[in-house]
Coordinates of C-alpha atoms in Angstrom, one line a residue:
Chain A
M1 CA 100.1 123.7 64.3
K2 CA 98.6 120.2 64.0
L3 CA 95.8 119.3 66.3
I4 CA 95.9 115.6 67.2
E5 CA 93.2 113.8 69.2
N6 CA 94.2 110.2 69.4
V7 CA 97.2 108.2 70.6
R8 CA 97.9 106.4 67.4
D9 CA 98.1 109.6 65.2
M10 CA 100.3 111.2 67.8
K11 CA 102.7 108.3 67.8
E12 CA 102.8 108.2 64.1
M13 CA 103.7 111.9 63.9
I14 CA 106.4 111.6 66.5
Q15 CA 107.9 108.6 64.7
K16 CA 108.1 110.7 61.6
E17 CA 109.7 113.6 63.4
K18 CA 112.2 111.3 65.1
K19 CA 113.1 109.7 61.8
N20 CA 113.9 113.1 60.5
G21 CA 116.2 113.6 63.5
K22 CA 114.1 116.2 65.2
T23 CA 114.4 116.8 68.9
I24 CA 111.1 116.7 70.8
G25 CA 110.2 119.2 73.5
F26 CA 107.0 118.4 75.4
V27 CA 104.7 120.5 77.7
P28 CA 101.9 118.5 79.4
T29 CA 99.1 120.8 80.6
M30 CA 95.5 120.6 81.7
G31 CA 94.6 123.5 79.5
F32 CA 93.0 126.9 80.4
L33 CA 96.4 128.3 79.6
H34 CA 97.9 131.3 81.3
E35 CA 101.3 133.1 81.1
G36 CA 102.7 130.4 83.4
H37 CA 102.0 127.7 80.8
L38 CA 103.0 129.9 78.0
S39 CA 106.5 130.4 79.5
L40 CA 106.9 126.6 79.3
V41 CA 105.5 126.5 75.8
R42 CA 108.0 129.2 74.7
E43 CA 110.9 127.2 76.1
A44 CA 109.8 124.1 74.2
V45 CA 109.4 126.0 71.0
K46 CA 112.7 127.8 71.4
K47 CA 114.8 124.8 72.4
S48 CA 113.4 121.9 70.4
E49 CA 112.9 121.3 66.7
C50 CA 109.5 119.8 67.3
S51 CA 107.2 121.0 70.2
V52 CA 104.3 119.1 71.5
V53 CA 101.8 120.5 74.1
S54 CA 99.1 118.3 75.5
I55 CA 95.9 119.5 76.9
F56 CA 94.2 116.9 79.1
V57 CA 92.3 117.4 82.3
N58 CA 93.4 114.1 83.8
P59 CA 90.6 112.5 85.8
A60 CA 93.0 110.1 87.6
Q61 CA 94.6 113.0 89.5
F62 CA 91.4 114.4 90.9
G63 CA 89.8 113.0 94.1
P64 CA 86.1 112.1 94.1
E65 CA 85.2 115.3 96.0
E66 CA 87.5 117.5 93.9
D67 CA 86.9 119.9 91.0
F68 CA 87.4 117.6 88.0
S69 CA 84.0 118.4 86.4
R70 CA 84.1 122.1 87.1
Y71 CA 87.9 122.5 86.3
P72 CA 88.0 125.5 83.9
R73 CA 88.3 124.6 80.2
D74 CA 88.5 126.7 77.0
E75 CA 90.0 124.5 74.3
D76 CA 89.4 127.0 71.4
R77 CA 91.2 129.8 73.2
D78 CA 94.0 127.4 74.2
L79 CA 94.5 126.2 70.7
R80 CA 94.7 129.7 69.4
L81 CA 97.3 130.6 72.0
L82 CA 99.4 127.6 71.2
D83 CA 99.2 128.2 67.4
K84 CA 100.4 131.8 68.0
E85 CA 103.4 130.5 69.9
G86 CA 104.4 128.4 67.0
V87 CA 103.8 125.0 68.6
S88 CA 104.2 122.0 66.2
Y89 CA 101.5 119.7 67.7
A90 CA 98.6 120.1 70.2
F91 CA 97.7 116.7 71.6
V92 CA 94.2 116.8 73.0
P93 CA 93.0 113.3 73.8
K94 CA 89.6 112.4 75.2
P95 CA 89.5 110.6 78.7
Q96 CA 88.4 107.3 77.1
E97 CA 91.4 107.5 74.8
M98 CA 93.8 107.7 77.7
Y99 CA 91.8 105.4 80.1
P100 CA 89.9 102.9 78.0
R101 CA 87.5 100.4 79.6
G102 CA 89.5 97.9 81.6
Y103 CA 92.3 100.3 82.3
R104 CA 94.2 99.4 85.6
T105 CA 97.9 100.3 85.5
Y106 CA 99.2 102.9 87.9
V107 CA 102.6 104.3 88.8
Q108 CA 103.6 105.5 92.3
V109 CA 106.6 107.2 93.7
Q110 CA 106.3 105.8 97.2
D111 CA 106.9 107.9 100.3
M112 CA 107.1 111.2 98.4
E113 CA 103.5 111.2 97.2
N114 CA 101.7 111.3 100.6
R115 CA 103.5 114.4 101.8
L116 CA 102.5 118.1 101.3
C117 CA 99.8 118.2 98.7
G118 CA 99.6 114.4 98.7
A119 CA 98.4 114.4 102.3
S120 CA 95.3 116.5 101.4
R121 CA 94.9 114.9 98.0
P122 CA 95.3 111.1 98.3
G123 CA 96.0 109.5 95.0
H124 CA 96.7 112.8 93.3
F125 CA 100.4 112.1 92.5
K126 CA 99.6 108.5 91.5
G127 CA 97.3 110.0 88.9
V128 CA 99.9 112.6 87.9
C129 CA 102.7 110.0 87.5
T130 CA 100.5 107.6 85.6
V131 CA 99.3 110.1 83.0
V132 CA 102.7 111.7 82.6
L133 CA 104.4 108.3 82.0
K134 CA 101.7 107.5 79.5
L135 CA 102.2 110.8 77.7
F136 CA 106.0 110.2 77.8
H137 CA 105.5 106.9 76.1
I138 CA 103.2 108.5 73.5
V139 CA 105.2 111.7 72.8
Q140 CA 108.7 110.3 73.5
P141 CA 110.2 113.7 74.3
D142 CA 113.9 114.5 74.7
T143 CA 112.9 117.3 77.0
A144 CA 109.8 117.7 79.1
I145 CA 109.1 121.1 80.6
F146 CA 107.2 121.7 83.9
G147 CA 106.6 124.7 86.1
Q148 CA 108.2 125.3 89.5
K149 CA 104.7 126.2 90.7
D150 CA 103.9 122.5 91.2
A151 CA 107.2 122.0 93.1
Q152 CA 106.2 118.6 94.5
Q153 CA 105.1 117.4 91.1
A154 CA 108.4 118.4 89.6
I155 CA 110.4 116.6 92.4
I156 CA 108.3 113.4 92.1
L157 CA 108.5 113.3 88.3
K158 CA 112.3 113.8 88.5
R159 CA 112.5 110.8 90.8
M160 CA 110.2 108.8 88.5
I161 CA 112.2 109.6 85.4
R162 CA 115.4 108.5 87.1
D163 CA 114.0 105.4 88.7
L164 CA 112.3 104.1 85.6
N165 CA 115.5 104.7 83.4
L166 CA 113.8 107.2 81.1
D167 CA 116.0 109.3 78.9
I168 CA 114.1 112.5 79.3
V169 CA 115.6 115.8 80.5
L170 CA 113.2 117.6 82.9
R171 CA 113.3 121.4 82.7
I172 CA 111.6 123.3 85.5
M173 CA 110.7 126.9 84.7
P174 CA 110.2 129.6 87.3
I175 CA 106.8 130.6 88.7
V176 CA 105.1 133.3 86.8
R177 CA 103.3 135.8 89.0
D178 CA 100.7 138.6 88.7
K179 CA 101.8 142.1 89.5
D180 CA 101.0 141.7 93.2
G181 CA 102.9 138.4 93.4
L182 CA 100.0 135.9 93.2
A183 CA 101.3 132.8 91.3
L184 CA 99.3 132.3 88.1
S185 CA 97.0 129.3 88.2
S186 CA 94.0 128.1 86.2
R187 CA 92.2 127.9 89.5
N188 CA 92.6 131.6 90.1
A189 CA 89.6 131.8 87.8
Y190 CA 87.4 130.5 90.6
L191 CA 88.2 133.6 92.8
G192 CA 85.8 136.5 93.4
S193 CA 87.4 139.9 93.5
E194 CA 87.7 140.0 97.3
Q195 CA 89.1 136.5 97.3
R196 CA 91.5 137.5 94.6
E197 CA 92.8 140.3 96.8
A198 CA 93.1 138.0 99.8
A199 CA 95.0 135.4 97.7
V200 CA 98.1 137.5 97.7
C201 CA 98.7 136.3 101.3
L202 CA 100.3 133.1 100.0
Y203 CA 103.1 135.0 98.2
Q204 CA 103.4 137.6 101.0
S205 CA 103.8 134.8 103.6
L206 CA 106.6 133.2 101.5
K207 CA 108.4 136.6 101.1
Q208 CA 108.2 137.2 104.8
A209 CA 109.7 133.7 105.5
E210 CA 112.4 134.3 102.9
Q211 CA 113.3 137.6 104.5
A212 CA 113.6 135.9 107.9
V213 CA 116.0 133.3 106.4
K214 CA 118.0 136.1 104.7
D215 CA 118.2 137.7 108.1
G216 CA 119.8 134.5 109.4
E217 CA 116.9 132.4 110.8
R218 CA 117.5 128.7 110.3
N219 CA 114.9 127.2 112.6
A220 CA 112.4 125.5 110.2
D221 CA 109.5 125.5 112.7
L222 CA 109.9 129.2 113.4
V223 CA 109.9 130.0 109.7
R224 CA 106.9 127.8 109.2
S225 CA 105.0 129.5 111.9
L226 CA 105.7 132.9 110.3
I227 CA 103.9 131.6 107.2
Q228 CA 101.0 130.3 109.3
E229 CA 100.6 133.5 111.2
K230 CA 100.5 135.5 108.0
I231 CA 97.8 133.2 106.5
A232 CA 95.9 133.3 109.8
G233 CA 95.8 137.1 109.6
E234 CA 93.8 136.9 106.3
P235 CA 90.1 136.2 107.2
L236 CA 89.2 134.8 103.8
A237 CA 92.1 132.3 103.9
R238 CA 92.3 128.9 105.6
M239 CA 95.6 127.1 105.9
D240 CA 95.9 123.6 104.4
Y241 CA 99.6 123.1 105.0
A242 CA 102.9 125.0 105.2
A243 CA 106.0 122.9 104.9
V244 CA 109.8 123.4 105.1
V245 CA 111.3 120.3 103.4
D246 CA 114.3 118.9 101.7
S247 CA 114.0 119.8 98.0
E248 CA 115.3 116.4 96.9
N249 CA 113.2 113.9 98.9
L250 CA 110.5 116.2 100.5
K251 CA 111.3 115.2 104.0
P252 CA 110.6 117.8 106.7
L253 CA 113.6 119.7 107.8
E254 CA 114.4 120.9 111.3
T255 CA 117.1 123.2 110.2
I256 CA 117.0 125.2 106.9
Q257 CA 119.8 124.3 104.5
P258 CA 120.1 127.1 102.0
G259 CA 120.3 125.7 98.5
Q260 CA 118.3 122.6 99.2
T261 CA 115.2 123.8 101.1
L262 CA 111.8 124.1 99.7
L263 CA 109.1 126.3 101.4
A264 CA 105.7 125.2 100.2
L265 CA 102.1 125.9 101.2
A266 CA 98.6 125.3 100.2
V267 CA 95.7 127.6 101.3
F268 CA 92.0 127.5 100.8
I269 CA 90.5 130.8 99.7
G270 CA 86.9 130.0 100.1
E271 CA 86.5 126.7 98.2
T272 CA 89.5 127.3 96.1
R273 CA 92.7 125.5 97.0
L274 CA 95.8 127.5 95.9
I275 CA 99.5 126.5 96.2
D276 CA 102.7 128.4 96.1
N277 CA 106.3 127.8 97.0
M278 CA 109.8 129.2 97.1
M279 CA 113.3 127.5 96.9
L280 CA 115.6 128.8 99.6
Chain B
M1 CA 127.9 88.0 72.3
K2 CA 128.6 91.1 74.3
L3 CA 128.2 91.0 78.1
I4 CA 126.9 94.3 79.5
E5 CA 126.6 95.0 83.2
N6 CA 125.4 98.6 83.5
V7 CA 122.4 100.6 82.2
R8 CA 124.3 103.3 80.5
D9 CA 126.3 100.9 78.3
M10 CA 123.2 98.9 77.5
K11 CA 121.4 102.1 76.4
E12 CA 124.3 103.2 74.3
M13 CA 124.5 99.8 72.5
I14 CA 120.7 99.8 71.9
Q15 CA 120.8 103.4 70.5
K16 CA 123.5 102.3 68.1
E17 CA 121.6 99.2 67.0
K18 CA 118.4 101.3 66.5
K19 CA 120.3 103.9 64.5
N20 CA 121.3 101.0 62.2
G21 CA 117.7 100.1 61.8
K22 CA 117.9 96.9 63.7
T23 CA 114.8 95.3 65.3
I24 CA 115.3 94.4 69.0
G25 CA 114.0 91.1 70.5
F26 CA 114.2 90.9 74.3
V27 CA 114.0 88.0 76.7
P28 CA 114.1 89.0 80.4
T29 CA 115.1 86.1 82.7
M30 CA 116.3 85.5 86.2
G31 CA 119.0 83.2 84.9
F32 CA 119.7 79.5 85.8
L33 CA 118.5 78.9 82.3
H34 CA 116.7 75.8 81.1
E35 CA 115.1 74.6 77.9
G36 CA 112.1 76.8 78.6
H37 CA 114.1 79.9 78.7
L38 CA 116.1 78.8 75.7
S39 CA 112.9 78.4 73.6
L40 CA 112.3 82.1 74.2
V41 CA 115.9 82.9 73.4
R42 CA 115.8 81.0 70.1
E43 CA 112.6 82.9 69.2
A44 CA 114.3 86.2 69.9
V45 CA 117.5 85.3 67.9
K46 CA 115.4 83.9 65.0
K47 CA 112.9 86.8 64.7
S48 CA 115.0 89.9 65.6
E49 CA 118.1 91.4 64.1
C50 CA 119.4 92.2 67.5
S51 CA 118.6 90.0 70.5
V52 CA 119.0 90.9 74.2
V53 CA 118.7 88.6 77.1
S54 CA 118.8 90.0 80.6
I55 CA 119.8 87.9 83.7
F56 CA 118.6 89.6 86.8
V57 CA 117.3 88.0 90.0
N58 CA 114.9 90.8 90.8
P59 CA 114.8 91.4 94.6
A60 CA 111.6 93.5 94.2
Q61 CA 109.5 90.5 93.2
F62 CA 110.4 88.3 96.2
G63 CA 108.7 88.5 99.5
P64 CA 110.7 88.8 102.7
E65 CA 110.2 85.1 103.5
E66 CA 110.8 83.9 100.0
D67 CA 113.8 82.4 98.3
F68 CA 115.6 85.5 96.9
S69 CA 119.0 84.7 98.5
R70 CA 118.9 81.0 97.7
Y71 CA 117.4 81.3 94.3
P72 CA 119.6 79.2 92.0
R73 CA 122.3 81.1 90.1
D74 CA 124.9 80.0 87.6
E75 CA 126.0 83.0 85.5
D76 CA 128.9 81.4 83.8
R77 CA 126.9 78.5 82.5
D78 CA 124.0 80.9 81.5
L79 CA 126.4 83.1 79.5
R80 CA 127.9 80.1 77.7
L81 CA 124.4 78.9 76.8
L82 CA 123.4 82.3 75.5
D83 CA 126.6 82.7 73.5
K84 CA 125.9 79.3 71.9
E85 CA 122.4 80.4 70.9
G86 CA 123.8 83.4 69.0
V87 CA 122.4 86.1 71.4
S88 CA 123.7 89.6 70.6
Y89 CA 123.8 91.0 74.1
A90 CA 123.6 89.6 77.6
F91 CA 122.5 92.3 80.1
V92 CA 123.5 91.3 83.6
P93 CA 123.0 94.3 86.0
K94 CA 123.7 94.3 89.7
P95 CA 120.8 95.0 92.1
Q96 CA 122.3 98.4 93.0
E97 CA 122.4 99.3 89.3
M98 CA 118.6 98.6 89.0
Y99 CA 117.6 99.9 92.4
P100 CA 120.1 102.6 93.5
R101 CA 119.8 104.2 96.9
G102 CA 116.6 106.3 97.2
Y103 CA 114.8 104.2 94.6
R104 CA 111.0 104.4 95.1
T105 CA 109.0 104.1 91.9
Y106 CA 106.7 101.2 91.4
V107 CA 104.1 100.1 88.8
Q108 CA 101.0 98.1 89.6
V109 CA 98.3 96.5 87.5
Q110 CA 95.5 96.9 90.0
D111 CA 93.0 94.2 90.6
M112 CA 94.9 91.5 88.6
E113 CA 97.9 91.4 90.8
N114 CA 96.3 90.1 94.0
R115 CA 94.6 87.1 92.4
L116 CA 96.2 83.5 91.9
C117 CA 99.9 83.7 92.6
G118 CA 99.5 87.3 93.8
A119 CA 97.3 86.1 96.7
S120 CA 100.1 84.0 98.1
R121 CA 102.9 86.3 97.0
P122 CA 101.8 89.9 98.0
G123 CA 103.8 92.5 96.1
H124 CA 105.2 89.9 93.6
F125 CA 103.6 91.3 90.5
K126 CA 104.3 94.9 91.5
G127 CA 108.0 93.8 91.6
V128 CA 107.6 92.1 88.2
C129 CA 105.9 95.0 86.5
T130 CA 108.4 97.5 87.9
V131 CA 111.5 95.6 86.8
V132 CA 110.0 94.7 83.4
L133 CA 109.1 98.4 82.7
K134 CA 112.6 99.5 83.7
L135 CA 114.1 96.8 81.4
F136 CA 111.8 97.9 78.6
H137 CA 113.0 101.5 79.0
I138 CA 116.6 100.4 78.9
V139 CA 116.4 97.8 76.1
Q140 CA 113.6 99.4 74.1
P141 CA 112.6 96.2 72.4
D142 CA 110.2 95.8 69.4
T143 CA 109.3 92.4 70.7
A144 CA 109.5 91.0 74.2
I145 CA 109.2 87.2 74.7
F146 CA 107.8 85.6 77.8
G147 CA 106.8 82.0 78.7
Q148 CA 103.3 80.7 79.1
K149 CA 104.5 79.0 82.2
D150 CA 104.0 82.3 84.1
A151 CA 100.6 82.8 82.7
Q152 CA 99.5 85.4 85.1
Q153 CA 102.7 87.4 84.6
A154 CA 102.1 87.3 80.8
I155 CA 98.5 88.5 81.2
I156 CA 99.4 91.3 83.6
L157 CA 102.3 92.5 81.4
K158 CA 100.1 92.5 78.3
R159 CA 97.7 94.8 80.2
M160 CA 100.6 97.0 81.4
I161 CA 102.0 97.4 77.9
R162 CA 98.6 98.3 76.5
D163 CA 97.7 100.6 79.4
L164 CA 101.0 102.5 79.4
N165 CA 100.9 103.0 75.6
L166 CA 104.1 101.1 75.0
D167 CA 104.9 100.0 71.5
I168 CA 106.1 96.5 72.3
V169 CA 104.8 93.2 70.9
L170 CA 104.5 90.6 73.6
R171 CA 105.1 87.0 72.4
I172 CA 104.2 84.2 74.7
M173 CA 105.9 80.9 74.0
P174 CA 104.4 77.5 75.1
I175 CA 105.4 75.7 78.2
V176 CA 108.4 73.4 77.8
R177 CA 108.0 70.1 79.8
D178 CA 110.1 67.2 80.9
K179 CA 109.4 63.8 79.5
D180 CA 106.9 63.0 82.3
G181 CA 105.1 66.4 81.8
L182 CA 106.6 68.5 84.6
A183 CA 106.9 72.1 83.5
L184 CA 110.6 73.2 83.4
S185 CA 111.4 75.7 86.1
S186 CA 114.6 76.9 87.7
R187 CA 113.0 76.0 91.1
N188 CA 112.9 72.3 90.0
A189 CA 116.5 72.3 91.1
Y190 CA 115.3 72.5 94.7
L191 CA 113.5 69.1 94.4
G192 CA 114.9 65.8 95.9
S193 CA 114.4 62.7 93.7
E194 CA 111.2 61.6 95.5
Q195 CA 109.9 65.2 95.3
R196 CA 110.8 65.3 91.7
E197 CA 108.6 62.3 91.0
A198 CA 105.8 63.7 93.1
A199 CA 105.9 67.0 91.2
V200 CA 104.4 65.4 88.1
C201 CA 101.0 65.6 89.9
L202 CA 100.7 69.3 88.8
Y203 CA 100.7 68.3 85.1
Q204 CA 98.6 65.2 85.6
S205 CA 96.0 67.2 87.5
L206 CA 95.8 69.6 84.6
K207 CA 95.5 66.8 82.0
Q208 CA 92.7 65.2 84.0
A209 CA 90.9 68.5 84.1
E210 CA 91.4 69.1 80.4
Q211 CA 90.0 65.6 79.7
A212 CA 86.9 66.4 81.7
V213 CA 86.4 69.5 79.7
K214 CA 86.9 67.7 76.5
D215 CA 84.3 65.2 77.7
G216 CA 81.9 68.1 78.0
E217 CA 82.2 69.3 81.6
R218 CA 81.6 73.1 81.9
N219 CA 81.2 73.5 85.6
A220 CA 84.3 75.4 86.8
D221 CA 84.0 74.4 90.4
L222 CA 83.8 70.7 89.5
V223 CA 86.8 71.0 87.2
R224 CA 88.7 72.8 90.0
S225 CA 87.9 70.1 92.5
L226 CA 89.2 67.4 90.1
I227 CA 92.6 69.2 90.3
Q228 CA 92.4 69.5 94.0
E229 CA 91.6 65.9 94.5
K230 CA 94.5 64.8 92.3
I231 CA 96.9 67.0 94.3
A232 CA 95.4 65.8 97.6
G233 CA 96.2 62.2 96.5
E234 CA 100.0 63.0 96.4
P235 CA 101.4 62.9 100.0
L236 CA 104.4 65.1 99.2
A237 CA 102.2 67.8 97.7
R238 CA 100.3 70.6 99.4
M239 CA 97.8 72.7 97.4
D240 CA 98.4 76.5 97.3
Y241 CA 95.6 77.3 94.8
A242 CA 93.8 75.9 91.8
A243 CA 91.9 78.4 89.7
V244 CA 89.6 78.5 86.7
V245 CA 89.7 82.1 85.4
D246 CA 89.0 84.3 82.4
S247 CA 92.3 84.4 80.5
E248 CA 91.9 88.2 79.8
N249 CA 91.2 89.6 83.2
L250 CA 91.9 86.7 85.6
K251 CA 88.4 86.8 87.1
P252 CA 87.1 83.5 88.4
L253 CA 84.6 81.8 86.1
E254 CA 81.6 79.8 87.0
T255 CA 81.2 78.3 83.6
I256 CA 84.1 77.2 81.4
Q257 CA 84.3 79.2 78.2
P258 CA 86.5 77.2 75.8
G259 CA 89.0 79.5 74.1
Q260 CA 89.2 82.0 77.0
T261 CA 89.7 80.0 80.1
L262 CA 92.9 79.5 82.0
L263 CA 93.4 76.7 84.4
A264 CA 96.2 77.5 86.8
L265 CA 97.6 76.0 90.0
A266 CA 100.4 76.4 92.5
V267 CA 101.5 73.5 94.7
F268 CA 104.1 73.2 97.4
I269 CA 106.3 70.1 97.1
G270 CA 108.1 70.3 100.4
E271 CA 109.3 73.9 100.7
T272 CA 109.3 74.4 96.9
R273 CA 106.4 76.2 95.3
L274 CA 105.7 75.1 91.7
I275 CA 103.2 76.5 89.2
D276 CA 101.7 75.2 86.1
N277 CA 98.7 76.1 83.8
M278 CA 96.8 75.2 80.8
M279 CA 94.7 77.3 78.4
L280 CA 91.3 75.7 77.6

């Protein structure tokens, strides 16, 4: 695996690979890799002739009060893991390489970015879209691989790719969970042991909602309140949002449409904000 | 010359040209071509192995009260002119091809887009950046050629290209003027004959300001007021703005820095808004 730290070198390598007719598979990450990330990485390595994984904790997607500076980082471990998976290139740029002095260009997917997580994290998806578009221009992937864990991100990026006429196939890989069902997340590292136990309420609330829908429930409000009640029953948890939305445009649904409904929630466990979701 | 009306066909052709190692020169226009446009087109034909000219009156860059619907169009004449110049491809998409139902992704170069023309045309440069980025993704040019006439546009696009890590060389061609000095513009077609005569005041005001600077004047306010006085002396003209700004970041200057100062103005002649500028 080649470690690349600046944009120019990365572009040069990509140009060379493309000239040799190689297909490029790309996994953008913020590092502190877990099995969720690695499932994306394996997909890239398996399906593309050249695989690129970026590690970049993107300041533009964190609010001023958020956890940018304390976001967990372990570059050495990440690079060892990627090397072991057979990745071709790890792209690890510094913030000033991605956002040099005078930087001022941003991309927005209007009307989808202020819903769900965007409501509690203003500017978050603008930061995500901007950095992902930049990375796309640098890495020029044929396929980009993201996790279903960040469902809203995947839906917004799909829209951005289509709207901006990019020729990139977006692959969304299923959520990887711990034994008890908690979705893997770098932020799980923030949890104390009691909090870690409490955090399973996100998954359990989704399972409960899913069961209700399997049993025939179609009222979105009722399903949403099932989730809220479950979270309210966990003393260490505080609801941010629970949403039942159209999986194409993220608009709230009144009636659940199996096959195109996304259940999504965000919950604070202490200071740590966790998200989870399920497609119905 | 090949006429292409949809994105998929255009991409296919470009892919073929690129496979054959051809360099792509691109001129985006809104049609109703004049000698100003043709100077860009000639540059593309001369310097690139494959030249693409787009004709697209971009609804996203017009305000609701602006002249989108009455903007002058003459596609047949435009295509004849481009054919005569030896252009390889004319790309003429319909609005619904560029902005299909559900479209919602926009690009902004913050802090540069609300100055000068952006102050009187809110959203204008967001529309420009968005359509140009889309066209860049479709046409994938090595070189894109724009006119100095739209100085702010050129400066903003240069910033966008750099910020978004695009590998596109921006070439800016000088303003083409009528015999009396009026900068060529598709909107000159709106002018009656008296208005047409009055319109020369834009150029004359710039020349007067340039002379003052040549004579040693460095006070930006004073130079700006020379322009304003000249425009005020023309009864058919109404000042929109006159600005003396840094040619890199568009910030207003107090002191003129020869080599990095842009004089720019916009003036209404009747209902018609005209722009002009000069680098000092």
